[in-house]
Short mmCIF file of C-alpha atoms in Angstrom, two decimals:
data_model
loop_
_atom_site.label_atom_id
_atom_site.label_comp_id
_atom_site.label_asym_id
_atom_site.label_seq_id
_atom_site.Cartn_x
_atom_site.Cartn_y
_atom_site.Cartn_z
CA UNK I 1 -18.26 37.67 -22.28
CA UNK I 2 -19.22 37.96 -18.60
CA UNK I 3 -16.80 40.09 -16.33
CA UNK I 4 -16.88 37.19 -13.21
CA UNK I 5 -17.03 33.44 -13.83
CA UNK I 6 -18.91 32.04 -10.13
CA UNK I 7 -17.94 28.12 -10.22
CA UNK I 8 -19.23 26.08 -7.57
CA UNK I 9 -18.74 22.31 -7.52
CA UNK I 10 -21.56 20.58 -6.33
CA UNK I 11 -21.66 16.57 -5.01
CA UNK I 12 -24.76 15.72 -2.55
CA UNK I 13 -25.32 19.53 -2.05
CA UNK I 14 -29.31 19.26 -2.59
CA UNK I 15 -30.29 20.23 0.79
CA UNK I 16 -27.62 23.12 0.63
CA UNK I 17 -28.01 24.08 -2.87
CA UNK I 18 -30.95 26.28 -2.61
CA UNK I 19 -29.28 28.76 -0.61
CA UNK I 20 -26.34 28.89 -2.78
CA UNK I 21 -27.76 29.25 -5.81
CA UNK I 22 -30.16 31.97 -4.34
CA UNK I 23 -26.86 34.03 -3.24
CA UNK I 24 -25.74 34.14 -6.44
CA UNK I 25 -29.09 34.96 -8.18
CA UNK I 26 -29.57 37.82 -6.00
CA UNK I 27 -26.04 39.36 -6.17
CA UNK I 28 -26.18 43.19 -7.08
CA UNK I 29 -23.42 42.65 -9.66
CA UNK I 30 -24.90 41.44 -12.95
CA UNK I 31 -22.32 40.65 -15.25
CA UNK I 32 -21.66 37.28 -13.92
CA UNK I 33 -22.11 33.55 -15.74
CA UNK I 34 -22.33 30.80 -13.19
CA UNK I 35 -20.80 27.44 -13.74
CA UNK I 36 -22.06 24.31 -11.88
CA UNK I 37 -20.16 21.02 -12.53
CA UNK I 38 -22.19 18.11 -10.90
CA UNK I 39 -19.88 15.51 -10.10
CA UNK I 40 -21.89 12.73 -9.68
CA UNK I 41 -24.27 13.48 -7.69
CA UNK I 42 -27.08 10.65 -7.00
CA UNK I 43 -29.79 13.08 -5.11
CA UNK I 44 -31.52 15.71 -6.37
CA UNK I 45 -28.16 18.11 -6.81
CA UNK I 46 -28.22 17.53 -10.70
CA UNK I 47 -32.27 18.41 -11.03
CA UNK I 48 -31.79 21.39 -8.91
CA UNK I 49 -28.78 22.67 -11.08
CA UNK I 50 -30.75 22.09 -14.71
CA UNK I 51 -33.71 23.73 -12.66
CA UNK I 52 -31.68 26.81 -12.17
CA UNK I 53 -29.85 27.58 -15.70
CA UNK I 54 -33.58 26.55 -17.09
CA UNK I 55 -34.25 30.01 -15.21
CA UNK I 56 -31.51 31.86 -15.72
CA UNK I 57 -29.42 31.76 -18.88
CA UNK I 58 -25.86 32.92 -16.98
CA UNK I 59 -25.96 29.51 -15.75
CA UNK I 60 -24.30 26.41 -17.56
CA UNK I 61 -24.30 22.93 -16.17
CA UNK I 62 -21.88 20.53 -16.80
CA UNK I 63 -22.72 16.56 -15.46
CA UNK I 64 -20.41 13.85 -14.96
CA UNK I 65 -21.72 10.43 -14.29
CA UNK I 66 -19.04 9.20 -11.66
CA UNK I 67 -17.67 11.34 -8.85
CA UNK I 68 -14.40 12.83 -9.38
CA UNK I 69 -13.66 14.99 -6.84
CA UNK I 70 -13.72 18.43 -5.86
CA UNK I 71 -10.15 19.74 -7.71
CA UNK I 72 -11.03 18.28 -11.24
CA UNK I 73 -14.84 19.85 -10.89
CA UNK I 74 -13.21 23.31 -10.31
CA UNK I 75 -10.38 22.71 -12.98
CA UNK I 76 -13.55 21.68 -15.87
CA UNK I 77 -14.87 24.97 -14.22
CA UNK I 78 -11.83 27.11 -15.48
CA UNK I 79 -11.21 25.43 -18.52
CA UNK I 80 -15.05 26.09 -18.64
CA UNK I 81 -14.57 29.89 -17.76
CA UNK I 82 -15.59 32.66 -20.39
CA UNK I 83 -15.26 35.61 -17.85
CA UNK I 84 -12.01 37.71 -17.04
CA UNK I 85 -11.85 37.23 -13.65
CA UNK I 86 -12.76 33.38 -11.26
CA UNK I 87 -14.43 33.54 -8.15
CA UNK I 88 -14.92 29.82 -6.19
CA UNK I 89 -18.12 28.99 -4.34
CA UNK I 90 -18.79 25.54 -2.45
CA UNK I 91 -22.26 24.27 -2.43
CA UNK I 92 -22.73 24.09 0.98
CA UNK I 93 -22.10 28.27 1.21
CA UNK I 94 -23.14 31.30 0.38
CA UNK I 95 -22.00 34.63 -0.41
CA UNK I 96 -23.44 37.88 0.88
CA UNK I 97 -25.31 39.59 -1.97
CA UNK I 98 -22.71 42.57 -2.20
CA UNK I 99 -19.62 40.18 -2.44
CA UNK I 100 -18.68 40.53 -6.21
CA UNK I 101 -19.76 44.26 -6.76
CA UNK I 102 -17.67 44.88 -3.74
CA UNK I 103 -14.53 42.16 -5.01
CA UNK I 104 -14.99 43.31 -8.81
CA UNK I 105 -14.76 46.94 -7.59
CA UNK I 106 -12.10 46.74 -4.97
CA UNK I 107 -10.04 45.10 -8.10
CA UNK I 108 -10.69 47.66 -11.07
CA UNK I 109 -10.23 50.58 -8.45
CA UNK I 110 -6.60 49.35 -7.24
CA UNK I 111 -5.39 47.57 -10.38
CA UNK I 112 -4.67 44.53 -8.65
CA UNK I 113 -4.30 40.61 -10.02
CA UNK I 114 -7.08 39.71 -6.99
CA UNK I 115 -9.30 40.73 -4.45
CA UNK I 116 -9.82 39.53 -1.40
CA UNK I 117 -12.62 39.42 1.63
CA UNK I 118 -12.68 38.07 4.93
CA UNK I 119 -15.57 35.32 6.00
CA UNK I 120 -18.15 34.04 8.69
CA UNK I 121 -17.94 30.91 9.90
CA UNK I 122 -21.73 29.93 10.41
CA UNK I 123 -21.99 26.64 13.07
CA UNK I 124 -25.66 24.66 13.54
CA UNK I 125 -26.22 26.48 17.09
CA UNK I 126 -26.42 29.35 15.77
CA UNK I 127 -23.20 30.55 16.67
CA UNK I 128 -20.86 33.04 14.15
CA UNK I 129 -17.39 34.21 14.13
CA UNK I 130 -15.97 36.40 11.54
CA UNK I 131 -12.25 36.01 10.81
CA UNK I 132 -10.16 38.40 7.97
CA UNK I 133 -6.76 37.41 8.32
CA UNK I 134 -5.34 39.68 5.42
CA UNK I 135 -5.11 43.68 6.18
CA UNK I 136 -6.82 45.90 4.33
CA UNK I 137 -5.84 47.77 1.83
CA UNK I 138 -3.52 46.80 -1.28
CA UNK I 139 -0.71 44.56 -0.61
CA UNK I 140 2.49 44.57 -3.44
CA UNK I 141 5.00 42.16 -3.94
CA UNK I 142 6.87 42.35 -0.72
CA UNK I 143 3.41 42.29 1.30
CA UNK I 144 2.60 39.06 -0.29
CA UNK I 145 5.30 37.48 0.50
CA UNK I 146 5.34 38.51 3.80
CA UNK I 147 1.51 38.16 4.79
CA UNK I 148 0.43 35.41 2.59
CA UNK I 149 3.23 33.22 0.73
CA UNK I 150 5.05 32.88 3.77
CA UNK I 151 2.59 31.89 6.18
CA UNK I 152 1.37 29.51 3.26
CA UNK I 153 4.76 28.18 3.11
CA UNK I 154 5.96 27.61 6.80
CA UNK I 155 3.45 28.42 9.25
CA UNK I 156 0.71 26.10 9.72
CA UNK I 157 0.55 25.49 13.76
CA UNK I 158 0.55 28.73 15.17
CA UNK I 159 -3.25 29.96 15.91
CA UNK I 160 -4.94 31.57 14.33
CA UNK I 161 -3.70 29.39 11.36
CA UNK I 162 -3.82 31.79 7.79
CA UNK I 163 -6.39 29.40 5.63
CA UNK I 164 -5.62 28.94 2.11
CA UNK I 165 -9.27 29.06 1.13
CA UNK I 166 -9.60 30.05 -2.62
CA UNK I 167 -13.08 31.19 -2.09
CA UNK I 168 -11.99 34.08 -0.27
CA UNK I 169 -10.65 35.24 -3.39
CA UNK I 170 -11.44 36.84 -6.80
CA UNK I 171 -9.11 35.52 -9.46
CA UNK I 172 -7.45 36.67 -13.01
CA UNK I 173 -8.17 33.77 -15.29
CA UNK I 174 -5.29 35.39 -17.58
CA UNK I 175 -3.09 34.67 -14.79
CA UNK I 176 -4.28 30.98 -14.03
CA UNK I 177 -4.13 29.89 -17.84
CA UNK I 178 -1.09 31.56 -18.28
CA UNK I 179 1.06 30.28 -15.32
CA UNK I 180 -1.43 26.51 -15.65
CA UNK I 181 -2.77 26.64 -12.14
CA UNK I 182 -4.77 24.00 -11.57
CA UNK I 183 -6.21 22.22 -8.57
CA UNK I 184 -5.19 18.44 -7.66
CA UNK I 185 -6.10 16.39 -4.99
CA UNK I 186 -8.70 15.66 -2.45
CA UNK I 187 -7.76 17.93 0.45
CA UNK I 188 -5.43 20.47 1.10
CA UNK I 189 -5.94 21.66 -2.52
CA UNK I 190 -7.11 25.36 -1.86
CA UNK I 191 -3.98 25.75 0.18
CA UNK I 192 -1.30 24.77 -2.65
CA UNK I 193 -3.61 26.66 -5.73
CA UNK I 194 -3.15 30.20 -3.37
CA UNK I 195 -0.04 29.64 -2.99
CA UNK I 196 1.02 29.13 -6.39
CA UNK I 197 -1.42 31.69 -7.58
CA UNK I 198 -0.39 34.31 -5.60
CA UNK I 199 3.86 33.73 -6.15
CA UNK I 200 2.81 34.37 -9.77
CA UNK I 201 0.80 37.40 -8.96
CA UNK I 202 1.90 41.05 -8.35
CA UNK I 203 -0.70 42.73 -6.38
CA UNK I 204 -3.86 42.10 -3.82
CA UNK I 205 -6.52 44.18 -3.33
CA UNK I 206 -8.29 43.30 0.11
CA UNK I 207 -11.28 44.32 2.33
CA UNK I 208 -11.65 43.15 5.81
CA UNK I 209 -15.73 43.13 5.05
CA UNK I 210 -16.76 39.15 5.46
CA UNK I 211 -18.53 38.67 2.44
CA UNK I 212 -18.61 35.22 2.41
CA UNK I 213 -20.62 32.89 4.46
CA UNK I 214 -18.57 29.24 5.19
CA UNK I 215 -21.15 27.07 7.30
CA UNK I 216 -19.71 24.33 9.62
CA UNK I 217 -21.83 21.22 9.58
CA UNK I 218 -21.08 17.90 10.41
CA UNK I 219 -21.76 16.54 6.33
CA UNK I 220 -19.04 18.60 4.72
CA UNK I 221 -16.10 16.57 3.66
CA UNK I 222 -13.67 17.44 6.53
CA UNK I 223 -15.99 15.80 9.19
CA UNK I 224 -15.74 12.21 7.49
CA UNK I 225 -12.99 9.52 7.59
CA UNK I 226 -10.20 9.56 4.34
CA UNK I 227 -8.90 6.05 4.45
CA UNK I 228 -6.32 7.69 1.95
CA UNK I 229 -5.07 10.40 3.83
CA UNK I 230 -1.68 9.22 4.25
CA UNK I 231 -1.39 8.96 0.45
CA UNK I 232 -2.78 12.16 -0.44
CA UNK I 233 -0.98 13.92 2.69
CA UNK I 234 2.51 12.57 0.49
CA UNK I 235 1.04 14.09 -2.54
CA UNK I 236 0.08 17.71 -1.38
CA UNK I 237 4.01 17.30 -0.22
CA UNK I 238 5.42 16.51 -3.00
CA UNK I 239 3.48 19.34 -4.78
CA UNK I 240 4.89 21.76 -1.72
CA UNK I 241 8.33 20.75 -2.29
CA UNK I 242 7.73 21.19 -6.22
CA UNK I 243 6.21 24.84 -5.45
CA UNK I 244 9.12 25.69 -2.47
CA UNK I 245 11.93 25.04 -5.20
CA UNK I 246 10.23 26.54 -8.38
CA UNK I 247 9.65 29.91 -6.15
CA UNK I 248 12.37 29.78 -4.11
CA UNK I 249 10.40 29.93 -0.79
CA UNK I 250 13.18 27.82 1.29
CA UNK I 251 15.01 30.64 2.75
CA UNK I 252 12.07 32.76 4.27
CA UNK I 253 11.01 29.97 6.71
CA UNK I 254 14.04 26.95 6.66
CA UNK I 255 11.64 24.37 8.99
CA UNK I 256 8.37 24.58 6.65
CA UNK I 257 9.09 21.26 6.10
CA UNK I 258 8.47 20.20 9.92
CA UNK I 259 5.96 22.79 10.02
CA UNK I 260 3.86 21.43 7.06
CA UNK I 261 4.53 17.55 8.25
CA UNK I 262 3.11 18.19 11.75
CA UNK I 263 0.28 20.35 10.20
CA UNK I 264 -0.36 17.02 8.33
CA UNK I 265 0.05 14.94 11.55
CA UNK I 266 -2.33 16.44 13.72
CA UNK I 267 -4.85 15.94 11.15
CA UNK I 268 -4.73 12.34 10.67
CA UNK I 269 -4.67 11.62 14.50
CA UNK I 270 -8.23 13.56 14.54
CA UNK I 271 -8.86 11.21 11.34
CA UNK I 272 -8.29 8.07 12.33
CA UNK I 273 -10.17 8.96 15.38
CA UNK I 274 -13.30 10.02 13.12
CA UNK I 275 -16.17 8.64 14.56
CA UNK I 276 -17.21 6.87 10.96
CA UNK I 277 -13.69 5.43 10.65
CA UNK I 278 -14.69 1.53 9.92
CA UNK I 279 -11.56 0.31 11.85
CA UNK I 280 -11.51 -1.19 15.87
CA UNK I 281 -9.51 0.93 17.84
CA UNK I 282 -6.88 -0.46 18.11
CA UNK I 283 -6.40 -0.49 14.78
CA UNK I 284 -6.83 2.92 14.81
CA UNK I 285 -3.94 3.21 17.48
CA UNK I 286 -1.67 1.20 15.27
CA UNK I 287 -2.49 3.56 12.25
CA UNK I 288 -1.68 6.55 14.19
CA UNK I 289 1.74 4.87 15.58
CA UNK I 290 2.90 3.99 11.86
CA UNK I 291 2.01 7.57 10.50
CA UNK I 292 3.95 8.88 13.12
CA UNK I 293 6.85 6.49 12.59
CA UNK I 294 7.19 7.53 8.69
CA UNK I 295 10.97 9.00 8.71
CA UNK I 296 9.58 12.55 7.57
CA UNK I 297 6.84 12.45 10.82
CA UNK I 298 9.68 11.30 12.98
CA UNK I 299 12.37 14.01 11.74
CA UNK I 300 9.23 16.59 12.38
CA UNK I 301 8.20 15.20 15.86
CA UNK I 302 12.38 15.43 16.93
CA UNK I 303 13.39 18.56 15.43
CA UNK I 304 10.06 21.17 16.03
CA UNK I 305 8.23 21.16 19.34
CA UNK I 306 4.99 22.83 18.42
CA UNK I 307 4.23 25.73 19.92
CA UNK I 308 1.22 28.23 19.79
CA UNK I 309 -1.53 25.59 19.02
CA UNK I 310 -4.79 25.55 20.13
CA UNK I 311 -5.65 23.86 23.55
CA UNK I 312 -6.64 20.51 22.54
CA UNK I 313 -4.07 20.35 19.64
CA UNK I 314 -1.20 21.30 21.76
CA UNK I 315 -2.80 18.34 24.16
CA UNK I 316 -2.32 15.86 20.84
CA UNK I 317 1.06 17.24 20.13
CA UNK I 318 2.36 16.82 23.56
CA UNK I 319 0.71 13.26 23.51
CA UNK I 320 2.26 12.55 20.53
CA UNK I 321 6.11 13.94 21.15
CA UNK I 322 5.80 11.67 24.13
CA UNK I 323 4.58 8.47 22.41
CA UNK I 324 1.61 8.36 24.77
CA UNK I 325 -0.11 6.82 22.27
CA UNK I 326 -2.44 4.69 24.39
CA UNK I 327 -3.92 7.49 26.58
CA UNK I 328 -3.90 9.59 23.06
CA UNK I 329 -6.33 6.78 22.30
CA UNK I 330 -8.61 6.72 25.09
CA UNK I 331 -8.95 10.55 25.19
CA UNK I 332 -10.48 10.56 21.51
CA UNK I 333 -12.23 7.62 22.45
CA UNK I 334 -13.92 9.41 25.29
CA UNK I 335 -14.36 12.59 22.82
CA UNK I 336 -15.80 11.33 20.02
CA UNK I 337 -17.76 8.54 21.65
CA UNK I 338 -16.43 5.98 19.79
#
């Protein structure tokens, strides 16, 4: 059995997946089996993953004819999983060729249930930031809670925002089968499997060293229009609420609630804005007004003046809080060219 199980779900990824799959080849760990679960891909994703395990024999593929989505490709993944530990890769990243030697021995050295690393954000121009948000070191129970769960749970305006990213992370896949973490949705699905990971974990091992490479582009899923947004925005809430109650996480940060809806807000002004959203804009307008006027939105916009955002969101928020929805319009419209 293989100590680290890599899965990487992989949809459209072939002019990406080259430089993924190299990352992992050349890792100076070993004892690794990759899994790749194409989920429908209809370019050259699926010959490129056969290609690889055809070369190496730690890789298994798994196909699926029709997309399904980026939580049940990672959930085949760990059902999938023969190795003792998970580690998540998308296939539009990369790691750095040290980054499960370093995980894998950060972990067995502390005794921890995870490891953790910090990342660079990689954007077209060339430009790179590198961001650890988690101290380093080995954080117990009470650190958890206080520098992860929490922030998880209630904080998710104030800059810079702590990112739920599960690829940050290296996993027990005792833990995950045990306590039946899974992923579900669309979007916002890292956020919700850390969370409930790490309330059933003990310990985290972390290093500040940025050993994985996220790269910004303008094709990964975040940049595009969700016409369902609203509807899976009500579902990552009701699996929040589910989380905040089994936990009890209510006490540590009372207006998570108004936190978490404004969180959700913000990001479906900048969606229905998208420059690829199908709809005239004053469509667009209306959309915006009626997710603002849902009675959880509205309870949110009258009870938590956002505070701490960054420039242009605290710009939207203001906008918003003010019902200056028309010249909320016109600035997107100006922005993104629509």
């Amino acid at each position: 059995m293989p100590s680290i199980s890599v899965i990487v779900p992989v949809y459209q990824a072939e002019k990406f997946l080259h430089r993924c799959l190299d990352s992992v080849a050349r890792q100076t760990f070993s004892d690794w089996e990759l899994i790749l679960v194409d989920d429908g891909s209809t370019d050259g994703s699926a010959a490129l993953c056969d290609q690889f395990a055809a070369r190496d024999g730690r890789a298994r593929v798994f196909h699926r004819k029709k997309n399904q989505g980026v939580s049940e490709a990672r959930n085949l993944g760990l059902n999938e999983a023969r190795g003792d530990y998970v580690a998540f890769l998308d296939a539009d990243d990369c790691y750095e060729f040290q980054a499960l030697e370093t995980l894998w021995n950060l972990r067995e050295q502390s005794g921890a249930d995870a490891a953790a690393c910090g990342l660079t954000y990689l954007w077209p121009d060339g430009k790179q930031a590198v961001q650890a948000q988690l101290p380093a070191g080995v954080l117990d129970r009470a650190g958890l809670r206080e520098k992860l769960i929490d922030p998880l749970v209630g904080d998710r305006l104030t800059q810079p925002v702590f990112n739920g990213y599960s690829v940050c992370y290296l996993f027990s896949t005792e833990l995950i089968r045990k306590n039946h973490i899974t992923f579900d949705g669309p979007y916002l699905e890292d956020e919700l499997f850390v969370l409930e990971y790490f309330c059933s974990a003990h310990s985290l091992a972390v290093t500040d060293q940025p050993l994985y490479r996220y790269f910004l582009h303008g094709e990964s899923a975040t940049h595009h229009y969700m016409k369902n947004f609203p509807q899976v925005f009500s579902r990552f809430m009701e699996r929040k609420e589910a989380l905040v109650a089994k936990y009890s996480l209510e006490s540590a940060r009372p207006q998570w609630r108004e936190s978490s809806n404004w969180a959700g807000l913000l990001i479906q002004v900048g969606n229905e804005y998208a420059r690829d959203n199908p709809k005239s804009i004053r469509q667009r307008q209306k959309a915006v007004k009626e997710f603002c006027h849902r009675p959880e939105m509205e309870k949110a916009i009258r009870e938590l003046a956002p505070v701490g955002l960054s420039p242009n969101k605290q710009m939207v928020a203001n906008l918003v809080r003010g019902k200056h929805f028309f010249t909320l319009t016109q600035l997107y419209r100006l922005k993104n060219r629509i």
